[in-house]
mmCIF file of C-alpha atoms in Angstrom:
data_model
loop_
_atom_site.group_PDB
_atom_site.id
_atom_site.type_symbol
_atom_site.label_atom_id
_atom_site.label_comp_id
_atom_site.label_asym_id
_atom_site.label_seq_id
_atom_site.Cartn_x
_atom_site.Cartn_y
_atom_site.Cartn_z
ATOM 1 C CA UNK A 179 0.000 0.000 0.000
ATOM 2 C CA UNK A 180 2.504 2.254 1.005
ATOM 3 C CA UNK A 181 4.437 1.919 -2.684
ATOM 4 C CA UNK A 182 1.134 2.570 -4.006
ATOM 5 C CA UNK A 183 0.588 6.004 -2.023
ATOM 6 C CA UNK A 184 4.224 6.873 -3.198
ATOM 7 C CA UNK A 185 3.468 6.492 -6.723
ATOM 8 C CA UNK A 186 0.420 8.268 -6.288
ATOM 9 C CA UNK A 187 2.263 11.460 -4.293
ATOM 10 C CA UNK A 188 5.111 11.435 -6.810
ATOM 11 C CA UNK A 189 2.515 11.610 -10.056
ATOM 12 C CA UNK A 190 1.156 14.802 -8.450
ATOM 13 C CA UNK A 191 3.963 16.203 -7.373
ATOM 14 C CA UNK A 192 5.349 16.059 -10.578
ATOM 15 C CA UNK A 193 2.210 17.288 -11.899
ATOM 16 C CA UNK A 194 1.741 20.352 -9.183
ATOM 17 C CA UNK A 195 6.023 21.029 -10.710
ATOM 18 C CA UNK A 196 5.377 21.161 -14.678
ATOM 19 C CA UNK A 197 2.090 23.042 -13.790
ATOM 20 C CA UNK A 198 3.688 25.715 -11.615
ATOM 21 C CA UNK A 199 7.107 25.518 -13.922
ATOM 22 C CA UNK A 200 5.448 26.169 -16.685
ATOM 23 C CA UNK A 201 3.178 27.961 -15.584
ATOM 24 C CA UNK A 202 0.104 25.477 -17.109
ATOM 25 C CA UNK A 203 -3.516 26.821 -16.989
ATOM 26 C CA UNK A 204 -4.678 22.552 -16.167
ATOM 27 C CA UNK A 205 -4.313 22.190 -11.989
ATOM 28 C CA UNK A 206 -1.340 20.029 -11.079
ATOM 29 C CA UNK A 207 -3.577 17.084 -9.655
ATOM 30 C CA UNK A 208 -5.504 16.523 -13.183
ATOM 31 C CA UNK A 209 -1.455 16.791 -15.095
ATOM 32 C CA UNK A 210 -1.258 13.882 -12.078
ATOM 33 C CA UNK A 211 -4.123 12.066 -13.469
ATOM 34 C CA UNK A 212 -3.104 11.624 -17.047
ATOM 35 C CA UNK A 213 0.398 10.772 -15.779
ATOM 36 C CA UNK A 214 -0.962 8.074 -13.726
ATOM 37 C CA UNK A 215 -3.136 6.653 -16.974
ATOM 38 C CA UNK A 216 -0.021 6.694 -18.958
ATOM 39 C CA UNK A 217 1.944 4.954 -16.548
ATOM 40 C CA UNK A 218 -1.002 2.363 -15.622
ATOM 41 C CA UNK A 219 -0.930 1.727 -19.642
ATOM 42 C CA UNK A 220 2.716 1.324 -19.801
ATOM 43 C CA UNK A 221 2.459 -1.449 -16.773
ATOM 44 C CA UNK A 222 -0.035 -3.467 -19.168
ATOM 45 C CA UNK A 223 2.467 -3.778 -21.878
ATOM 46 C CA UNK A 224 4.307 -7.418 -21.293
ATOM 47 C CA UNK A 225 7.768 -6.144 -21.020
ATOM 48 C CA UNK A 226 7.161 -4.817 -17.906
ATOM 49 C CA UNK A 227 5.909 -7.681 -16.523
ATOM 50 C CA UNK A 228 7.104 -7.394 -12.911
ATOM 51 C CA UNK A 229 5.276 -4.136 -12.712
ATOM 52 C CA UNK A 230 2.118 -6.113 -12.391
ATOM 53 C CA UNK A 231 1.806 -6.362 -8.977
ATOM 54 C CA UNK A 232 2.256 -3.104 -8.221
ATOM 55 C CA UNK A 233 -0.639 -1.908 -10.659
ATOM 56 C CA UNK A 234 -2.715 -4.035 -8.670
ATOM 57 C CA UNK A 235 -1.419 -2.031 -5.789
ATOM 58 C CA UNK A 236 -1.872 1.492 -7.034
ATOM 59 C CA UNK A 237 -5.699 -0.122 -8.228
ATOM 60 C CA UNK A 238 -6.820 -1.249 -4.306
ATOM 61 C CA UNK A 239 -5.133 1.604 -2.976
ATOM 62 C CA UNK A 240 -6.631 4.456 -5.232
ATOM 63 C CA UNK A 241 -10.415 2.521 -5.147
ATOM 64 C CA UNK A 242 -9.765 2.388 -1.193
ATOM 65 C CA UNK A 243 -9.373 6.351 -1.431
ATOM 66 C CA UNK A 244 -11.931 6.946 -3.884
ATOM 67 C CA UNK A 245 -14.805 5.087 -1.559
ATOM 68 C CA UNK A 246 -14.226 7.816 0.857
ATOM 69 C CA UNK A 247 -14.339 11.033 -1.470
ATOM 70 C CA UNK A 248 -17.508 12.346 -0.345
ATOM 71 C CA UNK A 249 -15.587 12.657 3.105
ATOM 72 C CA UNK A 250 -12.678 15.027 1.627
ATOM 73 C CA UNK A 251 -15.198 17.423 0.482
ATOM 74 C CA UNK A 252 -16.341 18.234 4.221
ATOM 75 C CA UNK A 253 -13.455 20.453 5.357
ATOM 76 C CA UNK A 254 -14.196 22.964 2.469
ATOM 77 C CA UNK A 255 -17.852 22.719 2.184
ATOM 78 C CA UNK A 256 -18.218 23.681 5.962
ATOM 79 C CA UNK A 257 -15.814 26.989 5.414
ATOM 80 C CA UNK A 258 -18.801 27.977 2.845
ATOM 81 C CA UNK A 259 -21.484 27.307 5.377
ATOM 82 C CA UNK A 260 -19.694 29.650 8.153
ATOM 83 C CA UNK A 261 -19.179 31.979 4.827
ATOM 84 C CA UNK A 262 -22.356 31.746 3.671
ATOM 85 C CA UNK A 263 -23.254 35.647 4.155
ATOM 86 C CA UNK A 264 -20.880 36.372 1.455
ATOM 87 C CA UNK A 265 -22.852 34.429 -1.412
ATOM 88 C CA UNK A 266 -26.560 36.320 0.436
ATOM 89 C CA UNK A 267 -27.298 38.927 -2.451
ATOM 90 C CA UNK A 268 -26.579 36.257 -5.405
ATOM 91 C CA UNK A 269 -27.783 32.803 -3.521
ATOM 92 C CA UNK A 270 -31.189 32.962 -5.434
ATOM 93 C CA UNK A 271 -30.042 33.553 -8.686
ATOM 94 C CA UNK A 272 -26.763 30.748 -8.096
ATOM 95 C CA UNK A 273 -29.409 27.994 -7.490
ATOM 96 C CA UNK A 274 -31.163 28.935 -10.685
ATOM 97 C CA UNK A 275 -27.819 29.068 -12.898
ATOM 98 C CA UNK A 276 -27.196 25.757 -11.257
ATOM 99 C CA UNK A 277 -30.517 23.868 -11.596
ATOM 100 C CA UNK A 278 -31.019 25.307 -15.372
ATOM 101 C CA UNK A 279 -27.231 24.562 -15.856
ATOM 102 C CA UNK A 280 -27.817 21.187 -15.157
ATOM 103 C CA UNK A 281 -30.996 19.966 -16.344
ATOM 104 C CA UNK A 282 -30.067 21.441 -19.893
ATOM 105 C CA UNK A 283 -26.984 19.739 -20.020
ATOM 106 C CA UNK A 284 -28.296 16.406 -18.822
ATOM 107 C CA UNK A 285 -30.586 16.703 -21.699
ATOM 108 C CA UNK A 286 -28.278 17.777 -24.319
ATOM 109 C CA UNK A 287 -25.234 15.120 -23.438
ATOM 110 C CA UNK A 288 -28.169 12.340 -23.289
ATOM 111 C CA UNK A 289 -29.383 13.307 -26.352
ATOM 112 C CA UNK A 290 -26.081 13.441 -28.394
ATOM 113 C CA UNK A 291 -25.039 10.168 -26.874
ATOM 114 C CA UNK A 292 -28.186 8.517 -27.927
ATOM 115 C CA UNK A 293 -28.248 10.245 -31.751
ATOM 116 C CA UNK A 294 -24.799 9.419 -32.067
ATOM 117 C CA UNK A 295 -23.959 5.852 -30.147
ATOM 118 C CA UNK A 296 -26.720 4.789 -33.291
ATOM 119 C CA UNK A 297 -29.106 3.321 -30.705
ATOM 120 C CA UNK A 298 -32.927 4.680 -31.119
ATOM 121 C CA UNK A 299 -35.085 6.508 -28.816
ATOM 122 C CA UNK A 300 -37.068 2.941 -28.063
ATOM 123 C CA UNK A 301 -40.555 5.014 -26.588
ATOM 124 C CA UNK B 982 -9.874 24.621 40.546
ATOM 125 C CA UNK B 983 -13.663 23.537 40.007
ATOM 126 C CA UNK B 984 -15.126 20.736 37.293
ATOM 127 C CA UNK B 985 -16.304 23.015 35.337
ATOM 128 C CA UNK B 986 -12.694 24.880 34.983
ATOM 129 C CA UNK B 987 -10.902 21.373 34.466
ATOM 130 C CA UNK B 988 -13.698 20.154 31.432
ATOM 131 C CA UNK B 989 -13.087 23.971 30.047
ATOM 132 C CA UNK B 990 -9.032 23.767 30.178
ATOM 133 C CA UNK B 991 -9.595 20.630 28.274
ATOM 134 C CA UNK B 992 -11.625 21.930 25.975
ATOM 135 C CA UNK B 993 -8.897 24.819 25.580
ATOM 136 C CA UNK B 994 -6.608 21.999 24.797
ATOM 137 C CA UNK B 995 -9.272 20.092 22.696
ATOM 138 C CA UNK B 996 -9.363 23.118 20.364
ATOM 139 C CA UNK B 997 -5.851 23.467 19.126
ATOM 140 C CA UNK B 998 -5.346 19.886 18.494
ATOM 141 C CA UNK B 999 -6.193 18.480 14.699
ATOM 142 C CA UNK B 1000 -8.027 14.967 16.865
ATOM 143 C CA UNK B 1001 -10.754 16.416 17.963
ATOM 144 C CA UNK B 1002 -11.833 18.332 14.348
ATOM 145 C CA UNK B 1003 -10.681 15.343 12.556
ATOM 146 C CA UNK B 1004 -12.598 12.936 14.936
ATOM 147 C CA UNK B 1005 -15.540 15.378 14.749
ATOM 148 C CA UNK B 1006 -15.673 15.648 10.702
ATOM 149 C CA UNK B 1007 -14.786 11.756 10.310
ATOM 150 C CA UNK B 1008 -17.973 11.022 13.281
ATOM 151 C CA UNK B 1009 -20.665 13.144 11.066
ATOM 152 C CA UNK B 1010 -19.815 11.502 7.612
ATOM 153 C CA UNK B 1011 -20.077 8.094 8.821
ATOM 154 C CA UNK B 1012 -23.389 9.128 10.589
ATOM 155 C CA UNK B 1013 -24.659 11.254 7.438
ATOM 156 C CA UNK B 1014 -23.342 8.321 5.499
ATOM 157 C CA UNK B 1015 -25.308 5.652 7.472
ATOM 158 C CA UNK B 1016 -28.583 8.066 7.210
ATOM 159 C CA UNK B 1017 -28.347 8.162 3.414
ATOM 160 C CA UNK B 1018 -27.980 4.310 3.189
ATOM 161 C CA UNK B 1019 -30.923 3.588 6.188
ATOM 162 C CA UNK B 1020 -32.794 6.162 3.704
ATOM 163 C CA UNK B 1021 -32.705 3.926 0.370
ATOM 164 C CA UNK B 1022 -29.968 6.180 -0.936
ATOM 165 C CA UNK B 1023 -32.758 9.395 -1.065
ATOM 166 C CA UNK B 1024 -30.924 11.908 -3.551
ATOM 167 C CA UNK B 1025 -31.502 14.878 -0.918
ATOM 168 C CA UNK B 1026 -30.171 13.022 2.122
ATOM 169 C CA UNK B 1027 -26.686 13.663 0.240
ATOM 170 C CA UNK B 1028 -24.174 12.462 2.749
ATOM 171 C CA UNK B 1029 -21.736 15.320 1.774
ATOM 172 C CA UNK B 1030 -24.711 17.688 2.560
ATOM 173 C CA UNK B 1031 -25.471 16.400 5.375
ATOM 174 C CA UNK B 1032 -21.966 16.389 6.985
ATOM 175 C CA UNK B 1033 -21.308 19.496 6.021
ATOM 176 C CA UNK B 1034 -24.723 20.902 7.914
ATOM 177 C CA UNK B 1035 -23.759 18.541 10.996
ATOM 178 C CA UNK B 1036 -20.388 19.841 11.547
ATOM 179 C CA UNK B 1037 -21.154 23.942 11.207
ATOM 180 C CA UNK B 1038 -23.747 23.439 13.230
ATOM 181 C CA UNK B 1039 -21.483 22.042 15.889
ATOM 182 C CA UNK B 1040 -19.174 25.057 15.404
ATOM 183 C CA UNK B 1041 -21.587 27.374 15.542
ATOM 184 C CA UNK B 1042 -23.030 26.584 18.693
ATOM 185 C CA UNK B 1043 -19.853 26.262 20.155
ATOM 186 C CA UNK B 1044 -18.925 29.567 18.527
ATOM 187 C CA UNK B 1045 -15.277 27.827 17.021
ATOM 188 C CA UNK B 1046 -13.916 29.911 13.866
ATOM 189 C CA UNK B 1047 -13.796 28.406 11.080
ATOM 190 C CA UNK B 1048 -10.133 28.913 10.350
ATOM 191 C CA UNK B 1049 -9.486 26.873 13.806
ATOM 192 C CA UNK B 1050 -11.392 24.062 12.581
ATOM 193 C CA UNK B 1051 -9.988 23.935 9.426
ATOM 194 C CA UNK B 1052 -5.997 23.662 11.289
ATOM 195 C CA UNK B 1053 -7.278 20.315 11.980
ATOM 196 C CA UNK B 1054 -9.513 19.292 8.984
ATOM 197 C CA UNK B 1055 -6.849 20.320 6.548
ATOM 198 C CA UNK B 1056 -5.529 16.814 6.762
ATOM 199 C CA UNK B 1057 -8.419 15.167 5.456
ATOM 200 C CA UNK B 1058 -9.140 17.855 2.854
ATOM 201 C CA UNK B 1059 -5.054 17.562 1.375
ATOM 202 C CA UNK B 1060 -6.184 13.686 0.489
ATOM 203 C CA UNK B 1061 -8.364 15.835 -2.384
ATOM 204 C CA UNK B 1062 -5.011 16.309 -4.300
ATOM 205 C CA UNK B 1063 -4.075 12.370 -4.752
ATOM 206 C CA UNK B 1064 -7.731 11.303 -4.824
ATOM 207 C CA UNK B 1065 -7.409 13.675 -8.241
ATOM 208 C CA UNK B 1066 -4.776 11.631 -9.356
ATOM 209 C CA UNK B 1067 -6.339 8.030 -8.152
ATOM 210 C CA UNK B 1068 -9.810 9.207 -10.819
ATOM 211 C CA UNK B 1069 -7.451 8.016 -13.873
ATOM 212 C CA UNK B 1070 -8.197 4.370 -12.224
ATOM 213 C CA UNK B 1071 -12.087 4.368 -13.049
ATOM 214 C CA UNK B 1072 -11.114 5.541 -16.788
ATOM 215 C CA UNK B 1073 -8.402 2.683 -17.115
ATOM 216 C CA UNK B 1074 -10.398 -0.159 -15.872
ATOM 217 C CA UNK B 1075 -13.389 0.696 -18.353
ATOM 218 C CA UNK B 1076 -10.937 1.735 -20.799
ATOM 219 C CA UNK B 1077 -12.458 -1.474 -22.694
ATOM 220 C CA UNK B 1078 -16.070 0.237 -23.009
ATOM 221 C CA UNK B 1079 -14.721 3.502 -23.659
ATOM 222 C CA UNK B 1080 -12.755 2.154 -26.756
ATOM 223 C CA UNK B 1081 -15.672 0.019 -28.268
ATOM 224 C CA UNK B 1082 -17.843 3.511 -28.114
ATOM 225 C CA UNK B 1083 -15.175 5.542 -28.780
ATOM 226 C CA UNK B 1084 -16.609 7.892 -31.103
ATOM 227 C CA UNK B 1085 -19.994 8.297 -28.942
ATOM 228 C CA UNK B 1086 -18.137 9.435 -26.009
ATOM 229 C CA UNK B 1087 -15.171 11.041 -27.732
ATOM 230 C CA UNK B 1088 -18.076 13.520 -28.986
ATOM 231 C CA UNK B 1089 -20.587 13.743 -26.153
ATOM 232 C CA UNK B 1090 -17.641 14.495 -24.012
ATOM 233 C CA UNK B 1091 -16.809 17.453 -26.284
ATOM 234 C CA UNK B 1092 -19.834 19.046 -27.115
ATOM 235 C CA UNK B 1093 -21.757 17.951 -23.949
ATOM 236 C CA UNK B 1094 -18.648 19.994 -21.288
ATOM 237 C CA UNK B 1095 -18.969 22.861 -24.556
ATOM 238 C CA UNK B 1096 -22.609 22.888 -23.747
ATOM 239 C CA UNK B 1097 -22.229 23.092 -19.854
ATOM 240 C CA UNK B 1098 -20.022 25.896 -19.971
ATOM 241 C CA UNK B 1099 -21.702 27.629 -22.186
ATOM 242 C CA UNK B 1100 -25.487 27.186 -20.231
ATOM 243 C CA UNK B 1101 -23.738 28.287 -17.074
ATOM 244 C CA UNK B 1102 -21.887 31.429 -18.592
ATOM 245 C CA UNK B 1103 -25.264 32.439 -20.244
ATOM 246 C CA UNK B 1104 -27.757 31.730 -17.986
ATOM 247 C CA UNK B 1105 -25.211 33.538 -15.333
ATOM 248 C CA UNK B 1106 -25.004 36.911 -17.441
ATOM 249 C CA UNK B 1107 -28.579 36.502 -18.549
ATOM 250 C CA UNK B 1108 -29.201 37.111 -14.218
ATOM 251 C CA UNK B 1109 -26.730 39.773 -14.294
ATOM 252 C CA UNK B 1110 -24.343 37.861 -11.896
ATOM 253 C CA UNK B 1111 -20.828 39.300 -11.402
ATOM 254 C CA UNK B 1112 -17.798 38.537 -13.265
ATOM 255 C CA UNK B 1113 -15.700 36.659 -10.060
ATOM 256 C CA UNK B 1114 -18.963 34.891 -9.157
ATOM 257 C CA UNK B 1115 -19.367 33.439 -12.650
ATOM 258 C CA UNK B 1116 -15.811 32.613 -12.789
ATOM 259 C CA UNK B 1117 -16.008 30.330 -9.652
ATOM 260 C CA UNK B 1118 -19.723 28.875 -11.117
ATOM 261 C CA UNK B 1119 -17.921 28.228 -14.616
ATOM 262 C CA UNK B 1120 -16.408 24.740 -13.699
ATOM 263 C CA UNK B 1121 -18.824 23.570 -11.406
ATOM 264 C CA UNK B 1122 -20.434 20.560 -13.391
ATOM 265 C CA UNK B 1123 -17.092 18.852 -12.692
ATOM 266 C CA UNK B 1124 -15.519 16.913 -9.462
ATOM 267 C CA UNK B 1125 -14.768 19.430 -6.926
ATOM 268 C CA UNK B 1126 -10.724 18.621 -6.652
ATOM 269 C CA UNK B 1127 -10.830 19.287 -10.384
ATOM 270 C CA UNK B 1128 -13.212 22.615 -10.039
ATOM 271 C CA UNK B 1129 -11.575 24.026 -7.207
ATOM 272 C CA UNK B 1130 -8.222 23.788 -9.267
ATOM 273 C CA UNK B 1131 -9.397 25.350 -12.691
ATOM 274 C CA UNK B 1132 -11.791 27.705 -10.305
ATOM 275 C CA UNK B 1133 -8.284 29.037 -8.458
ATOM 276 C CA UNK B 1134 -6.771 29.434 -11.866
ATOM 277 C CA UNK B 1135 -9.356 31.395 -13.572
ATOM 278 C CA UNK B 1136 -10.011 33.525 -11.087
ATOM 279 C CA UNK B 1137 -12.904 32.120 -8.936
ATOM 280 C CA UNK B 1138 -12.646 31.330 -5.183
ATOM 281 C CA UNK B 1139 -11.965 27.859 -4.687
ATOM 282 C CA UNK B 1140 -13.677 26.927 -1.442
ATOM 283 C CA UNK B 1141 -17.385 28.432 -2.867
ATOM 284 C CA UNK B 1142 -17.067 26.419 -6.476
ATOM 285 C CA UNK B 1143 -16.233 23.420 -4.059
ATOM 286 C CA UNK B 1144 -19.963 23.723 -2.354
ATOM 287 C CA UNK B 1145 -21.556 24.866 -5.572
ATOM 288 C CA UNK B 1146 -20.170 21.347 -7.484
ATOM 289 C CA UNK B 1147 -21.785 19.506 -4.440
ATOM 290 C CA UNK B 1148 -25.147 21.430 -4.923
ATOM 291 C CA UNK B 1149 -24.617 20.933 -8.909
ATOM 292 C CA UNK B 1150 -24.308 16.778 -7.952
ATOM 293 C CA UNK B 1151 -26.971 16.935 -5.728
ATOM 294 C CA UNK B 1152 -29.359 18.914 -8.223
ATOM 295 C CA UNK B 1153 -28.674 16.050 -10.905
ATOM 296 C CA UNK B 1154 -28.897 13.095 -8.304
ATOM 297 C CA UNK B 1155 -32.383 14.359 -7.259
ATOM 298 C CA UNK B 1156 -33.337 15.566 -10.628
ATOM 299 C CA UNK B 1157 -31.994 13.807 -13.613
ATOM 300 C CA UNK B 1158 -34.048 10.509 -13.667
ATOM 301 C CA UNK B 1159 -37.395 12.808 -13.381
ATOM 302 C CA UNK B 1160 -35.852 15.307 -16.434
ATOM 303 C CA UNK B 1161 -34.459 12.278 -18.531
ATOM 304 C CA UNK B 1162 -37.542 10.598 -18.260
ATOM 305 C CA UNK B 1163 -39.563 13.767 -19.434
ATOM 306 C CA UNK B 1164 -37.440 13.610 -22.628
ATOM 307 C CA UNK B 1165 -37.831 9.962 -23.016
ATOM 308 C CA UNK B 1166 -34.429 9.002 -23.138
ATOM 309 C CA UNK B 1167 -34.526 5.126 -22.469
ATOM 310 C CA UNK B 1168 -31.013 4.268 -23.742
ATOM 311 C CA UNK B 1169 -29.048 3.427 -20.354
ATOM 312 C CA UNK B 1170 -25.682 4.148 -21.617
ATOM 313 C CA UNK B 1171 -26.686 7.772 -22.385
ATOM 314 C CA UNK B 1172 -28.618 8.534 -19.647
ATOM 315 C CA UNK B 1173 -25.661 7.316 -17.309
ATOM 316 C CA UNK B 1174 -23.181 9.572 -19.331
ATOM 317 C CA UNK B 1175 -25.227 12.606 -18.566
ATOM 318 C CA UNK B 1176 -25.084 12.156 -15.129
ATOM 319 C CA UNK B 1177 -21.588 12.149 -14.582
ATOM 320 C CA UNK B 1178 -21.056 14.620 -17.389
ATOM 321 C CA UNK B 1179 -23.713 16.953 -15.693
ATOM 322 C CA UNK B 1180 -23.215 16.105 -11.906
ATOM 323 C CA UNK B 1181 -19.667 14.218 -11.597
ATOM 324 C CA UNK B 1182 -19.451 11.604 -8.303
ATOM 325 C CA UNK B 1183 -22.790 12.438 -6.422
ATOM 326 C CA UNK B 1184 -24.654 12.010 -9.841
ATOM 327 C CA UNK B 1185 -22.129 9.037 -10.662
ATOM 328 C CA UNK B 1186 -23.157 7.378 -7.497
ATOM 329 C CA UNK B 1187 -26.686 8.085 -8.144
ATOM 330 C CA UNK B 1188 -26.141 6.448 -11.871
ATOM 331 C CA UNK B 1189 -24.602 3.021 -10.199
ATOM 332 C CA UNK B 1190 -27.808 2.530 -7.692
ATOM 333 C CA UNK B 1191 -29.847 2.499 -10.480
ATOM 334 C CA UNK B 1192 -28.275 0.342 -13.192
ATOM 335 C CA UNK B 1193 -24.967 -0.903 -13.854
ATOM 336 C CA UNK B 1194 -24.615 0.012 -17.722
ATOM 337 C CA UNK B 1195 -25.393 3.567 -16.463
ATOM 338 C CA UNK B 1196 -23.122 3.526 -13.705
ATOM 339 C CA UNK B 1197 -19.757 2.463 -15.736
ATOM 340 C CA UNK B 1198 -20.399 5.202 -18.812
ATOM 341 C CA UNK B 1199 -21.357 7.391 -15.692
ATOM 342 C CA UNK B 1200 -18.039 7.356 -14.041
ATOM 343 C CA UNK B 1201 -16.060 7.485 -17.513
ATOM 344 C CA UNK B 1202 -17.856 10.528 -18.416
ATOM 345 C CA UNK B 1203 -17.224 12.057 -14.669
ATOM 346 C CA UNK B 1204 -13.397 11.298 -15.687
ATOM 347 C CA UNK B 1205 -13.225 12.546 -18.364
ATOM 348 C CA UNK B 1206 -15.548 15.737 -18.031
ATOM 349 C CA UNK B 1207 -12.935 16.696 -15.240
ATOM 350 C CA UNK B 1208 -10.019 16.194 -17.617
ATOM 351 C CA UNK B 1209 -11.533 18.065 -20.817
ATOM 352 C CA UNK B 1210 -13.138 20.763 -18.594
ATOM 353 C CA UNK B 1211 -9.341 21.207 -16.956
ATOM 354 C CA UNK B 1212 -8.004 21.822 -20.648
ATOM 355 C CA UNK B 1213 -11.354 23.445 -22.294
ATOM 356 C CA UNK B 1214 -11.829 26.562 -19.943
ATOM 357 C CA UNK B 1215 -8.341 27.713 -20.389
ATOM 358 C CA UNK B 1216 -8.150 27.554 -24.158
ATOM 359 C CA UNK B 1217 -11.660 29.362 -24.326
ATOM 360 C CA UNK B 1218 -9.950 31.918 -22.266
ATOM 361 C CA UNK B 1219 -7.071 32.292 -24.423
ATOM 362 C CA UNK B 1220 -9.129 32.272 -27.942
ATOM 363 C CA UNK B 1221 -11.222 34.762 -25.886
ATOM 364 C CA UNK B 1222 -8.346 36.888 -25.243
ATOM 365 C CA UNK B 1223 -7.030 36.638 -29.048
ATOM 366 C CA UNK B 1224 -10.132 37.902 -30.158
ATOM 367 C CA UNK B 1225 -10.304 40.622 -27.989
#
């Protein structure tokens, strides 16, 4: 596990370097993420055999961490709530940019998917 | 020195430490978590929600700054930064499904984080809303560790587009079957691609209660709506600014 949590620091700390070095508009931890699906796509090929168990590794581990990432969100969320006063005079019209934001784009993704994926609307 | 001064001096002590917040944050999860589950996973019962409302309510009536409970709760909220990192896992494991509809998703993915961004710019400036506000409602239809990071680089505040991507998942969790189901879309595959496109893990999780083919082309468009979000707002901004 703790090889796993390595690998997983190192990817973003490499990331959070080329973003701030270069000064990259995509945040360090999402540079982290592509790095990690290169490198889990480079551990499939068969040369690097030995890497296998590892990638099995950096699989439980990440899955373990992902179960809990409604619980990572807390910490932030509750500086809102005690911060809430700030948002008062545009809370209204937020939640309507948000529910309208939403709904539309459901529909619109759903129905692209759908048209193009070649599958009819079976109603 | 009385009880009541010894329980207080503790509490003095209590404060300062990061156990007590991190006990306290880690207590209400698993309780809001349990609640949502006890509840047949009832989209409003959101156990992020709910945690969130359970632990400012304790530091309200305990009048504790925020900034003091956060000197604690910081650990927890660092883990955002690797759990980034651990997303690319649900993308390579499905990486099977994604290739066989390659050009379904490749395109949805596109034109469905285009749409978002657009609907939330022009709804925003259609209510007159100011120009830092929109900024930190611009990437909200994506995971919050991915939000928060394009939010901070585009000029929004971080900590508010965190809470307005957990309203945006909620929203589509308690929403999205009722609005899909008004448009009559029955195909599963599309209908669980616009619920992690539209409403990343809360609507993700919400996809995977309710079917499985759903739930797998939910959590490969939540992956990769993070990633082309991360890339897509930027550029805009820069074609933007060529324009200009």
């Amino acid at each position: 596990m703790l090889t796993a949590i390595f690998t997983i620091l190192v990817l973003q700390l490499i990331g959070e370097v080329l973003q701030k070095y270069f000064d990259l508009a995509i945040p360090g931890p999402v540079i982290g993420l592509m790095l990690m699906l290169l490198t889990l796509m480079m551990m499939n090929s068969k040369k690097l055999n030995i890497l296998a168990p590892l990638r099995t590794e950096i699989i439980n581990t990440s899955e373990k961490l992902l179960g809990y990432l409604s619980l990572l969100f807390v910490p932030i969320g509750v500086g809102v709530v005690m911060h809430l006063q700030l948002l008062e005079m545009q809370l209204l019209r937020i939640l309507v940019v948000i529910i309208l934001g939403t709904m539309s784009t459901m529909i619109f993704t759903s129905l692209i998917f759908s048209r193009i994926s070649g599958k009819k609307f079976d109603d | 020195m009385t009880d009541v001064d010894r329980l207080y001096q503790v509490w003095v002590y209590l404060q300062a430490e990061p156990l007590f917040w991190l006990t306290l944050t880690i207590g209400a999860y698993l309780l809001a978590d349990k609640a949502y589950r006890a509840c047949n996973l009832f989209p409003i019962l959101n156990p992020v929600a709910v945690s969130i409302i359970l632990v400012s309510a304790c530091l309200i009536c305990f009048e504790v700054e925020y900034e003091r409970y956060f000197e604690g709760a910081k650990f927890i909220h660092f883990l955002l930064g690797p759990a980034t990192v651990a997303l690319a896992i649900p993308i390579y494991l499905n990486w099977n499904i994604v290739s066989r509809a390659k050009k379904a998703i490749l395109m949805s993915v596109l034109l469905g984080v285009f749409f978002a961004i657009s609907a939330t710019y022009g709804i925003s400036w259609l209510l007159g809303l100011d120009i830092q506000t929109i900024m930190t409602l611009l990437p909200r239809n994506v995971t919050a560790p991915i939000a928060m990071g394009i939010s901070e680089i585009i000029g929004g505040v971080p900590s508010l587009t965190a809470i307005l991507t957990i309203v945006t998942g909620i929203v589509g969790a308690a929403l999205g079957t009722f609005t899909l189901d008004l448009f009559r879309i029955k195909n599963m595959a599309a209908r669980g691609f616009a619920f992690g496109l539209a409403s990343h893990g809360i609507g993700t999780a919400r996809a995977m209660s309710k079917n499985d083919e759903a739930g797998v082309f939910a959590a490969v468009a939540m992956g990769l709506s993070g990633l082309v979000t991360a890339v897509m707002i930027p550029l805009i901004f820069l074609v933007a600014q060529g324009l200009i």
